[in-house]
Coordinates of C-alpha atoms in Angstrom, one line a residue:
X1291 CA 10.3 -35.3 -16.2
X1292 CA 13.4 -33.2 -17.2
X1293 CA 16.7 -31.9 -16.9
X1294 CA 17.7 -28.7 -18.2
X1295 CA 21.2 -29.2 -20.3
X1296 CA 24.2 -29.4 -18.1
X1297 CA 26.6 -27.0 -19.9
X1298 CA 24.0 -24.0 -18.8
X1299 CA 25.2 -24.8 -15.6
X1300 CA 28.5 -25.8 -16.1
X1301 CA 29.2 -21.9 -16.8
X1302 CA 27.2 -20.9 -13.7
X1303 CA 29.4 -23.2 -11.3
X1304 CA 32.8 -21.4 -12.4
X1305 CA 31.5 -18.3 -11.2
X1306 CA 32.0 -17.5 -7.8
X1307 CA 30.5 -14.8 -5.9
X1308 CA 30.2 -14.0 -2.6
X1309 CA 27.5 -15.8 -1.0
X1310 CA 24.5 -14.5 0.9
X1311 CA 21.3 -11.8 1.0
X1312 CA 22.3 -8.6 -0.6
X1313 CA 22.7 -6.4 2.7
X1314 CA 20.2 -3.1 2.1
X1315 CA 21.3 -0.3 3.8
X1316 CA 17.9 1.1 2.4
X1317 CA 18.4 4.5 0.4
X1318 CA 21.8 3.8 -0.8
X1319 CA 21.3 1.0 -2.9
X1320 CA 20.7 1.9 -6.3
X1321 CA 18.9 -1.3 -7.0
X1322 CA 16.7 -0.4 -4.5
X1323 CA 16.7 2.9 -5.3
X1324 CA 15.4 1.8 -8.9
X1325 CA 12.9 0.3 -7.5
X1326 CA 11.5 2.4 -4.4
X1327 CA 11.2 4.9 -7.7
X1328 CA 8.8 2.4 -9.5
X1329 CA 6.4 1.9 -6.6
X1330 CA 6.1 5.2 -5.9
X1331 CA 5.0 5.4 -9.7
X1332 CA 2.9 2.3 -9.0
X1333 CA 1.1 3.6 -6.3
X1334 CA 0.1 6.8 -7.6
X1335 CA -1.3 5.2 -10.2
X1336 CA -4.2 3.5 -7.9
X1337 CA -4.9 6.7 -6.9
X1338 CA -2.7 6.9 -3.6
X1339 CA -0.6 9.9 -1.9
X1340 CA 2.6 8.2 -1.2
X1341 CA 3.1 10.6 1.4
X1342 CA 0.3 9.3 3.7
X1343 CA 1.1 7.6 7.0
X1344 CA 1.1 3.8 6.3
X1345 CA 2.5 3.9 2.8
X1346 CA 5.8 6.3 3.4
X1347 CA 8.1 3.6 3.7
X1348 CA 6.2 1.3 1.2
X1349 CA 9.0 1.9 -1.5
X1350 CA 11.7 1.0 1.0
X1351 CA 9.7 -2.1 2.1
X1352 CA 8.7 -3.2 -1.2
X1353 CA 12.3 -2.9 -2.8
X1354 CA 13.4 -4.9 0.4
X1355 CA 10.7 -7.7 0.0
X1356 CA 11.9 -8.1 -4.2
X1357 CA 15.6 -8.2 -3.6
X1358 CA 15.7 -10.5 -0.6
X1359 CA 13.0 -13.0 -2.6
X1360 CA 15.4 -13.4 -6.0
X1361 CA 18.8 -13.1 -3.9
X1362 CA 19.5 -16.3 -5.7
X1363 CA 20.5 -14.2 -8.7
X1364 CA 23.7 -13.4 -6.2
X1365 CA 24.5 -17.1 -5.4
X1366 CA 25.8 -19.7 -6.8
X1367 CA 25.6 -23.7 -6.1
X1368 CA 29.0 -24.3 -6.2
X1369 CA 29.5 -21.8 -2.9
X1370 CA 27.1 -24.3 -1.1
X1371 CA 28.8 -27.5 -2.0
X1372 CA 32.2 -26.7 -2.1
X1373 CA 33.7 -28.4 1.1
X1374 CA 30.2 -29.7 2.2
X1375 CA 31.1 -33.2 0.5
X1376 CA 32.2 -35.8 3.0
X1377 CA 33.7 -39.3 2.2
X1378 CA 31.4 -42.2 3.2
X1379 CA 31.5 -45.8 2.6
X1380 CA 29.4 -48.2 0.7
X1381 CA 28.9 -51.6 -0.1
X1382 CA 30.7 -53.6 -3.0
X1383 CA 28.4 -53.5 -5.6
X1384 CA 27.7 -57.2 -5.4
X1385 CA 26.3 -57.2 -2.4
X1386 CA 24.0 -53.8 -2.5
X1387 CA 23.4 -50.3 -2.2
X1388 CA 24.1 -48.4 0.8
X1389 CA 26.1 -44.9 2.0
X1390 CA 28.3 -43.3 -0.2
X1391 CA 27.6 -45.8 -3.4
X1392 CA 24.2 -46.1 -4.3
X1393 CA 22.2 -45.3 -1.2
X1394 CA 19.0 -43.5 -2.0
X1395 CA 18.7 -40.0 0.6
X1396 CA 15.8 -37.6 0.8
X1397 CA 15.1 -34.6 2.2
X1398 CA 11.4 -34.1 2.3
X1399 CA 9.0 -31.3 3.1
X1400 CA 11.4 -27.8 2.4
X1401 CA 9.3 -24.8 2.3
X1402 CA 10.1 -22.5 -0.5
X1403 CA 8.6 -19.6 -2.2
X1404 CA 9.4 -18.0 -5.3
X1405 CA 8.0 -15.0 -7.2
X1406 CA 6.3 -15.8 -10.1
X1407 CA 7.9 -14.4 -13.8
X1408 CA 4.5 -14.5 -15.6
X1409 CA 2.8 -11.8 -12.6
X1410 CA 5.4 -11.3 -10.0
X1411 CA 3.0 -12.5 -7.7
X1412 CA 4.9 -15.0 -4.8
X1413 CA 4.1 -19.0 -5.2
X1414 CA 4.4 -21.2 -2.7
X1415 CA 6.0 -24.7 -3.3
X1416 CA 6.7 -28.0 -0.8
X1417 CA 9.7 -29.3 -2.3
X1418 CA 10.8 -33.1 -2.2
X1419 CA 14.5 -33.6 -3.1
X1420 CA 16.5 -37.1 -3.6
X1421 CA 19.4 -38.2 -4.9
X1422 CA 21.8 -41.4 -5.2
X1423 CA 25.3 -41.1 -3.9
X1424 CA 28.4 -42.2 -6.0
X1425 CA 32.2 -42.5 -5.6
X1426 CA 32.1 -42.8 -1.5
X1427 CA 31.3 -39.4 -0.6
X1428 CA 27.9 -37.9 0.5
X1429 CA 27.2 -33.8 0.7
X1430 CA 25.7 -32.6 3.7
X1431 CA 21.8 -32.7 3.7
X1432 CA 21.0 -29.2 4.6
X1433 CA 23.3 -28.4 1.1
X1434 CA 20.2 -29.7 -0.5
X1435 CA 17.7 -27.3 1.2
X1436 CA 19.6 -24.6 0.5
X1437 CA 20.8 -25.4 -3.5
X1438 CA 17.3 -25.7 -4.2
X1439 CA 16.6 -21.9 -2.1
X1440 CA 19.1 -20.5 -4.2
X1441 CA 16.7 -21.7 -7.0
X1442 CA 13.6 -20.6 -6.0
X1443 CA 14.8 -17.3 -4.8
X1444 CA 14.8 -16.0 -8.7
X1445 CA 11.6 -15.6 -11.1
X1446 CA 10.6 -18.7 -11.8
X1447 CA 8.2 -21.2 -13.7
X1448 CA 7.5 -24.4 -11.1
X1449 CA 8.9 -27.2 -14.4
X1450 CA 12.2 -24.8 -14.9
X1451 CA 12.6 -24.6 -10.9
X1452 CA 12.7 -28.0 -10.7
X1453 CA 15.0 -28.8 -13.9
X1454 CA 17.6 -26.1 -12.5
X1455 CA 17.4 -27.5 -8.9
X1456 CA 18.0 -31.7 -10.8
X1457 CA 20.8 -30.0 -13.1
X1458 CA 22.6 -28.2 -10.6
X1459 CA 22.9 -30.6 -8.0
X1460 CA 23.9 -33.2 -10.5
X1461 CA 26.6 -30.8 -11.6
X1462 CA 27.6 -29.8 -8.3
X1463 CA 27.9 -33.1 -6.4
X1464 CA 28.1 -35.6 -9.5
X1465 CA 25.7 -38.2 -7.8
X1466 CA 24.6 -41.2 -9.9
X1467 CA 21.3 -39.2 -10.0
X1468 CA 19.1 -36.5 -8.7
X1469 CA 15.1 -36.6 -8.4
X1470 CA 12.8 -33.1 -7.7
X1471 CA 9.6 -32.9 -6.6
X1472 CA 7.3 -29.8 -6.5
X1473 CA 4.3 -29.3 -4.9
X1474 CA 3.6 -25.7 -5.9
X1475 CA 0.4 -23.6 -4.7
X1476 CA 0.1 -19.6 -6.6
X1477 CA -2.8 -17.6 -5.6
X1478 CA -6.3 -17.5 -8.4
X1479 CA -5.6 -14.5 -10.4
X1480 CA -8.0 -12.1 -10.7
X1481 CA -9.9 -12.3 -7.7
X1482 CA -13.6 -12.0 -7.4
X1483 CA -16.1 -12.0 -5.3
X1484 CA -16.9 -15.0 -5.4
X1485 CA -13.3 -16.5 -4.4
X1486 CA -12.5 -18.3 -1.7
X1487 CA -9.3 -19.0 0.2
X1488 CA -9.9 -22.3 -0.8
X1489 CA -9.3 -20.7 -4.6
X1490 CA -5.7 -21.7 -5.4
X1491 CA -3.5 -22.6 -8.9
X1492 CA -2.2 -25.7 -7.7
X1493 CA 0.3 -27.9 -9.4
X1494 CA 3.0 -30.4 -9.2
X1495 CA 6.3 -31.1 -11.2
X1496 CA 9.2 -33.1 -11.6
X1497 CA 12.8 -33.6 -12.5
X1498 CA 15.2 -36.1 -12.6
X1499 CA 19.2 -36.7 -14.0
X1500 CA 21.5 -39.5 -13.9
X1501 CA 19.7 -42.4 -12.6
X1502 CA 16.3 -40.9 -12.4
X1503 CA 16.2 -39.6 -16.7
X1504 CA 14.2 -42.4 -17.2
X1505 CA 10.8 -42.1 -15.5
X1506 CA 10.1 -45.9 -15.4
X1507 CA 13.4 -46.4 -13.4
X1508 CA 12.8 -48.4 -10.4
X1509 CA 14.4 -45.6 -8.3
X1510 CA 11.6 -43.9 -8.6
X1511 CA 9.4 -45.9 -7.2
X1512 CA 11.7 -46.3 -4.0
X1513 CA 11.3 -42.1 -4.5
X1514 CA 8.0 -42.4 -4.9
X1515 CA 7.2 -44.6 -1.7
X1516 CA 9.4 -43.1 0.9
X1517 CA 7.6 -40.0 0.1
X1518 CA 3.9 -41.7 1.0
X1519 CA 5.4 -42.4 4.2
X1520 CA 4.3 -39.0 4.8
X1521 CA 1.1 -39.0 3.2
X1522 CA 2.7 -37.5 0.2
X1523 CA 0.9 -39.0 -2.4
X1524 CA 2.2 -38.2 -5.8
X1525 CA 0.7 -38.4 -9.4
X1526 CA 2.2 -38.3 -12.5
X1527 CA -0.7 -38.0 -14.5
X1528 CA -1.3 -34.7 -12.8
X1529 CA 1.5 -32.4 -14.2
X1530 CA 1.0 -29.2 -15.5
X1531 CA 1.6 -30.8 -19.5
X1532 CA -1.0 -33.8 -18.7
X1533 CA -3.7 -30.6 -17.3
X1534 CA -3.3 -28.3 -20.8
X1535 CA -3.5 -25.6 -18.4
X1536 CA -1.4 -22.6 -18.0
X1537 CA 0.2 -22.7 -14.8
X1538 CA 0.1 -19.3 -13.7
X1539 CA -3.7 -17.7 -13.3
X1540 CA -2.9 -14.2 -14.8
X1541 CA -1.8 -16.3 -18.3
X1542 CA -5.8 -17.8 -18.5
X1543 CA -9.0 -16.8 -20.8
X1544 CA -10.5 -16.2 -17.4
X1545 CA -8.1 -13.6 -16.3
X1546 CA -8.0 -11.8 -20.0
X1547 CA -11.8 -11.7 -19.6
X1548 CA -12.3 -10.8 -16.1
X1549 CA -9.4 -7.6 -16.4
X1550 CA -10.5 -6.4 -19.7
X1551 CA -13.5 -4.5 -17.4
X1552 CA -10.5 -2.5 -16.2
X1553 CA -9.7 -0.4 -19.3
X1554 CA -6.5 0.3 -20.8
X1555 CA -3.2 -0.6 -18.8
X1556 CA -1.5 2.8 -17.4
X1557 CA 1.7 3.0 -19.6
X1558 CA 3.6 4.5 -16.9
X1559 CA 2.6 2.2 -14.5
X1560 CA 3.8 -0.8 -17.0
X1561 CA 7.2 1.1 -17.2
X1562 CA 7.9 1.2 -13.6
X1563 CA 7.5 -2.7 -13.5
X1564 CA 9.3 -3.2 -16.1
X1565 CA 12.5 -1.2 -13.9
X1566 CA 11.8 -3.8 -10.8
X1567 CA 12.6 -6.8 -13.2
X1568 CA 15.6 -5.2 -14.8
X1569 CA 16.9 -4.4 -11.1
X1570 CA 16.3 -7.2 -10.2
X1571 CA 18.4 -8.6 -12.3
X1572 CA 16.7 -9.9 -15.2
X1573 CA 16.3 -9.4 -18.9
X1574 CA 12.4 -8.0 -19.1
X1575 CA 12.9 -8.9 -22.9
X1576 CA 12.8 -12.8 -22.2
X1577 CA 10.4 -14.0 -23.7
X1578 CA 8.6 -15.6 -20.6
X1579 CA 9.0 -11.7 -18.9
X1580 CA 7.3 -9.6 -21.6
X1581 CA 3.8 -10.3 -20.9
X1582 CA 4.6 -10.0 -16.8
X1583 CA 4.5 -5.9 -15.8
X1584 CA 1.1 -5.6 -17.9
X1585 CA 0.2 -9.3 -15.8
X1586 CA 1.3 -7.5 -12.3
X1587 CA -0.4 -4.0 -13.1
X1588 CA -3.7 -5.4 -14.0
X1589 CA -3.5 -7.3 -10.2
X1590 CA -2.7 -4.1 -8.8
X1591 CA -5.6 -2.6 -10.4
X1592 CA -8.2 -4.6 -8.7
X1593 CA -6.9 -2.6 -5.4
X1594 CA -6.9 0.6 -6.7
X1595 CA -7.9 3.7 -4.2
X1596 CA -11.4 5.4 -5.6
X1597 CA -13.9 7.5 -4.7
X1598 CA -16.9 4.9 -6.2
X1599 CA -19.8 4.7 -3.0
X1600 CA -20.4 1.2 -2.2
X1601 CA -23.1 -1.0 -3.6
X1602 CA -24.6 -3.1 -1.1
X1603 CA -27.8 -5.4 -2.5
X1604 CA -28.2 -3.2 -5.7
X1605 CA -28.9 -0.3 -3.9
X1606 CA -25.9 2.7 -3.9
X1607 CA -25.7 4.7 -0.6
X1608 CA -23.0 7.2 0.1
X1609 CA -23.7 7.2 3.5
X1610 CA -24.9 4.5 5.3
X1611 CA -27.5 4.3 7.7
X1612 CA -30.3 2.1 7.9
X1613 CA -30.8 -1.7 6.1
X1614 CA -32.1 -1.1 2.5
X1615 CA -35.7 -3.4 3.5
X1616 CA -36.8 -1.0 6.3
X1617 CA -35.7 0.3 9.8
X1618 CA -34.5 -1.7 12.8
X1619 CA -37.1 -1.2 15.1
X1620 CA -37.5 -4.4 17.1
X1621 CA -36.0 -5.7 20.0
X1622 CA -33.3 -8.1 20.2
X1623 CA -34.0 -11.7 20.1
X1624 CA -31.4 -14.0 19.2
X1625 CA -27.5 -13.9 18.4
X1626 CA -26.8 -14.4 14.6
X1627 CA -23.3 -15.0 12.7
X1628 CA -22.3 -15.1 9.3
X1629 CA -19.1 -17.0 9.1
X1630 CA -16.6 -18.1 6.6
X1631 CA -17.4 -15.0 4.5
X1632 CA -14.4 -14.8 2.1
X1633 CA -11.8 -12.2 1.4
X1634 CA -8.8 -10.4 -0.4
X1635 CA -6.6 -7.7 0.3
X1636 CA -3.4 -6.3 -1.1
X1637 CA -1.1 -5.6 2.0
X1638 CA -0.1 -1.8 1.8
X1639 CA 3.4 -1.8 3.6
X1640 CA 4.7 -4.5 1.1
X1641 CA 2.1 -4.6 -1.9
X1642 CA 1.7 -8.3 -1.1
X1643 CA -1.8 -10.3 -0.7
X1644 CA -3.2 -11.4 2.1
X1645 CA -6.3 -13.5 1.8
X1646 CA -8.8 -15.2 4.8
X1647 CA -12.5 -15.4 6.1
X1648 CA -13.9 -12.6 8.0
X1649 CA -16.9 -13.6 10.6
X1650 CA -19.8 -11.2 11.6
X1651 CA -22.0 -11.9 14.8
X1652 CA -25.0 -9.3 15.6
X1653 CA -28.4 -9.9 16.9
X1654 CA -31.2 -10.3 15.1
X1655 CA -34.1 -7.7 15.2
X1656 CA -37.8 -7.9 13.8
X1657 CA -37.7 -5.9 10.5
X1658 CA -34.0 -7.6 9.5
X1659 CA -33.6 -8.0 6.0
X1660 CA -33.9 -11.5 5.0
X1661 CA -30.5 -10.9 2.6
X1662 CA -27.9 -10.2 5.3
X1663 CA -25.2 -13.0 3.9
X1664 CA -25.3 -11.1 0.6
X1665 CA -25.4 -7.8 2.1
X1666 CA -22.1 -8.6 4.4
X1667 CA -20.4 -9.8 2.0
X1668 CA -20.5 -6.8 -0.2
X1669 CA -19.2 -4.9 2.5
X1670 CA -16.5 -7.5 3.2
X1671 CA -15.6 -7.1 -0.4
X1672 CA -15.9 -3.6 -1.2
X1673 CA -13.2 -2.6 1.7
X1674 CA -11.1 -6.0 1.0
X1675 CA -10.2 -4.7 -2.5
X1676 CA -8.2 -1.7 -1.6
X1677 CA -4.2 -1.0 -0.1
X1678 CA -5.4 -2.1 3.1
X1679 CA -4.0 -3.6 6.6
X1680 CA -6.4 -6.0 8.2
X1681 CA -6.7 -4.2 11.8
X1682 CA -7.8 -1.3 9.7
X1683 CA -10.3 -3.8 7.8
X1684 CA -11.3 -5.2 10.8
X1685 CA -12.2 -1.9 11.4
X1686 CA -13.8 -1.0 9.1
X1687 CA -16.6 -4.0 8.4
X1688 CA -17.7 -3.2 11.7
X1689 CA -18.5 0.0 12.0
X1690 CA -20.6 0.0 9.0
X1691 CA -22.1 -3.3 9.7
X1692 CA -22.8 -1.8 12.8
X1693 CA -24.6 1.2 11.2
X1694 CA -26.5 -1.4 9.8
X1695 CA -27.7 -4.1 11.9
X1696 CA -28.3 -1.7 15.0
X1697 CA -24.8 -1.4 16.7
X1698 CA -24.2 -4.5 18.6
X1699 CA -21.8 -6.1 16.3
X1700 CA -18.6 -8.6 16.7
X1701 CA -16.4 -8.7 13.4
X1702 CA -13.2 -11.4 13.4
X1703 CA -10.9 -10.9 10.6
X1704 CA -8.4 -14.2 10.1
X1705 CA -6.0 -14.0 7.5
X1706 CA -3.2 -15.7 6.1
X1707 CA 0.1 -12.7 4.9
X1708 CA 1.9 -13.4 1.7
X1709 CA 4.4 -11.1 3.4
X1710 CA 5.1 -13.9 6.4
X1711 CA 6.3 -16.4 4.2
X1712 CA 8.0 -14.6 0.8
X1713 CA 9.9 -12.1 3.1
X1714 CA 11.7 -11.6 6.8
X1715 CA 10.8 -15.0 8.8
X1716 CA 9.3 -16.8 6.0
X1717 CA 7.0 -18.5 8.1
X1718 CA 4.9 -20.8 6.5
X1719 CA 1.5 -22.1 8.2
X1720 CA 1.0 -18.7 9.7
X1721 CA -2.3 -17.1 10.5
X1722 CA -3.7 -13.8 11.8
X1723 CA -6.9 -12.7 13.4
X1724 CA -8.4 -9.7 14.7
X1725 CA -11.2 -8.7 16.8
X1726 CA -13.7 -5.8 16.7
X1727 CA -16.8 -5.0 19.2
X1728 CA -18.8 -2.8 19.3
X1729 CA -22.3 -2.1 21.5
X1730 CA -23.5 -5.0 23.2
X1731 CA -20.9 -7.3 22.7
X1732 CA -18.1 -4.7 24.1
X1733 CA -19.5 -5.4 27.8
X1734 CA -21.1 -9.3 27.6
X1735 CA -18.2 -11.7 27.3
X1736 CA -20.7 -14.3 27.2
X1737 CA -22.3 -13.2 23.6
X1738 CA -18.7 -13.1 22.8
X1739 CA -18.1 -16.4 23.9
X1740 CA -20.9 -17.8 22.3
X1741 CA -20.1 -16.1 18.6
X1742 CA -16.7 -17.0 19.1
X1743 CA -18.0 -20.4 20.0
X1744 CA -19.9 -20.8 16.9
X1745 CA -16.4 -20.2 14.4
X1746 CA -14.9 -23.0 16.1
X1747 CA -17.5 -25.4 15.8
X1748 CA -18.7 -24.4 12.0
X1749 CA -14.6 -25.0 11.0
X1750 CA -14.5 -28.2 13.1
X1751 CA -13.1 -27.4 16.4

């Protein structure tokens, strides 16, 4: 556990700024003008026309989606507090600790995101914030949601998140302490094709001042237990320092192994991310910032728009017509699925992820290859890693699964959107899912039923 050193912020809270999102008129904001410039540079270098329908407004969208997720670079804590202190009563110290003089208060279970400074990728985090009250007064608890926003809406690092969000609030409300936990989830970096949704960088880190500097302080354990009131079970042995691992997926031996199949990084490309952090409002010479634009090109990379045929089972066809293992000549007999088949995608309207299962139903025909999972999932993967949107990848999988397997086919699509929770609504816990038919199963509802059936039961409904 930490705290960063008060006088860092003790500079911050003097400054006063007008609080709130930077208001983007679009075109006319030269941060955003900065940076609409670098995508357009980014996206031409996978290979796209930035003119094509679907990615005109991409620059506009992206610059949007970067300035409203680090607007905490325009506020400051001591907007937030300032008048949102109220005077509360407490017992004599003889007696105990309640209200304004030694109560413990919680606010448990905030939903933050933040981008990540070592690939600009956005992390999300379930943060857990306490503190102790002193001198009869109390701040308002939504203050504490919102100090630590102001905190995640920067580049960050989950341990310096949590130290700024301890510091500040111990400098903005003087409390006899402040306690910060993080619960912080960042998406596996590269991807493969062997991921999973289930493949995530997960972490968790703390901070405490005051009262809480100590980590054997009894507080803590009142900390500690109020959270497993809501199953929240926290271990100390499991912080990123007690792991030895790098926190952030793009920083692993994996990553440099995996990427190094995609050649040497397109200068320009490296340049134009390097404008986003400076308009953004960073230094891109920090130290913990000059590995990030060659980090966030080699993601993009993996998405990039070429002209390479698909390889399905070993065997390269340009156009597709007929399984590899012989014609499909037989009648139908039963109604197969392959479910949970995983996936990633790179939105195209914000250059954000977006990650799920796609499910396949078709009927099975004498003269079926015995490989179909494997075969699937190529296809699954081969149109996942592009600029994609997922009624368009929906699309996609089944028309050539359905050049395939005989054209009765059923594709379902659910993903989860980076875009619904790091931008707009931030909506956390929020799924989509899509639905293509084709042949057969655009006229029986009951062989949709049935398929549809069989997703609920295989993920426990």
């Amino acid at each position: 556990m930490g705290a960063l050193d008060e006088e860092h912020f003790d500079a911050e809270l003097e400054n006063r700024v007008k609080l709130g999102c930077l208001e983007l008129g679009g075109e006319e904001e030269p941060d955003a003008l900065a940076i609409q410039d670098a995508v357009k540079v980014l996206l031409q270098g996978l290979g796209e026309d930035v003119n094509r329908e679907g990615l005109k407004k991409t620059p506009l969208r992206v610059a949007k989606a970067f300035l409203e997720g680090t607007r905490g670079y325009r506020q400051y804590v001591k907007d937030i507090v300032q008048g949102a202190l109220f005077p509360e009563a407490g017992l004599d110290k003889e007696i105990g600790h309640a209200g304004g003089a030694g109560g413990l208060v919680i606010v448990r279970d905030l939903n933050l995101f933040s981008y990540c400074e070592s690939c600009l990728l956005p992390f999300q985090v379930k943060c857990h914030v306490g503190y102790v009250p002193s001198g009869q007064r109390v701040v308002g608890l939504s203050k504490l949601s919102r100090v630590s926003d102001v905190f995640a809406k920067r580049l960050q690092d989950p341990q310096r998140l949590a130290d700024e969000i301890a510091s500040a609030l111990q400098n903005g409300i003087k409390p006899a302490g402040v306690a910060v936990v993080l619960q912080c989830l960042h998406i596996q970096f590269p991807v493969s094709l062997t991921s999973n949704h289930e493949d995530w960088a997960k972490i968790q880190v703390t901070s405490g001042s005051g009262a809480f500097k100590d980590e054997k302080a009894g507080v803590w354990g009142d900390f500690l237990s109020l959270l497993k009131f809501r199953g929240i079970n926290i271990h100390k042995s499991c912080t990123r320092e007690s792991t030895g691992k790098s926190w952030c997926p793009s920083r692993s031996p994996l990553s440099s192994t995996t990427c190094s199949g995609l050649g040497s990084l397109n200068p320009g490309m490296v340049t134009a991310v390097t404008s986003i952090i400076r308009s953004l409002g960073e230094d891109p010479s920090r130290k913990e910032l000059v590995g990030t634009p060659g980090h966030f090109v080699k993601w993009l990379m993996n998405f990039q728009n070429t002209n390479i045929p698909m390889k399905l089972n070993g065997c390269t066809i340009d156009k597709v017509d007929s399984l590899p293992n012989g014609e499909v000549n037989g009648e139908m007999e039963q109604l197969c699925s392959e479910l949970n088949l995983p996936f990633w995608s790179q939105c195209e309207h914000h250059l954000l992820p977006f990650h799920g299962s796609v499910h396949i139903g078709y009927f099975h025909r004498e003269g079926l290859s015995p490989s179909v999972k494997s075969l699937l999932q190529s296809i699954v993967h081969f149109y996942g890693f592009k600029l994609q949107v997922q009624e368009r990848l929906t699309r996609q999988i089944a028309e050539t699964v359905s050049s395939l397997l005989g054209g009765d086919v059923m594709v379902v699509v659910e993903a989860y959107h980076t875009c619904m929770i790091s931008r707009g609504i931030e909506k956390f816990g929020s799924s989509t899912a899509t639905i293509a038919v084709l042949g057969q199963f655009s006229t029986d509802s009951v062989a949709r039923a049935k398929f549809l059936d069989s997703i609920s039961e295989a993920n426990g409904g």
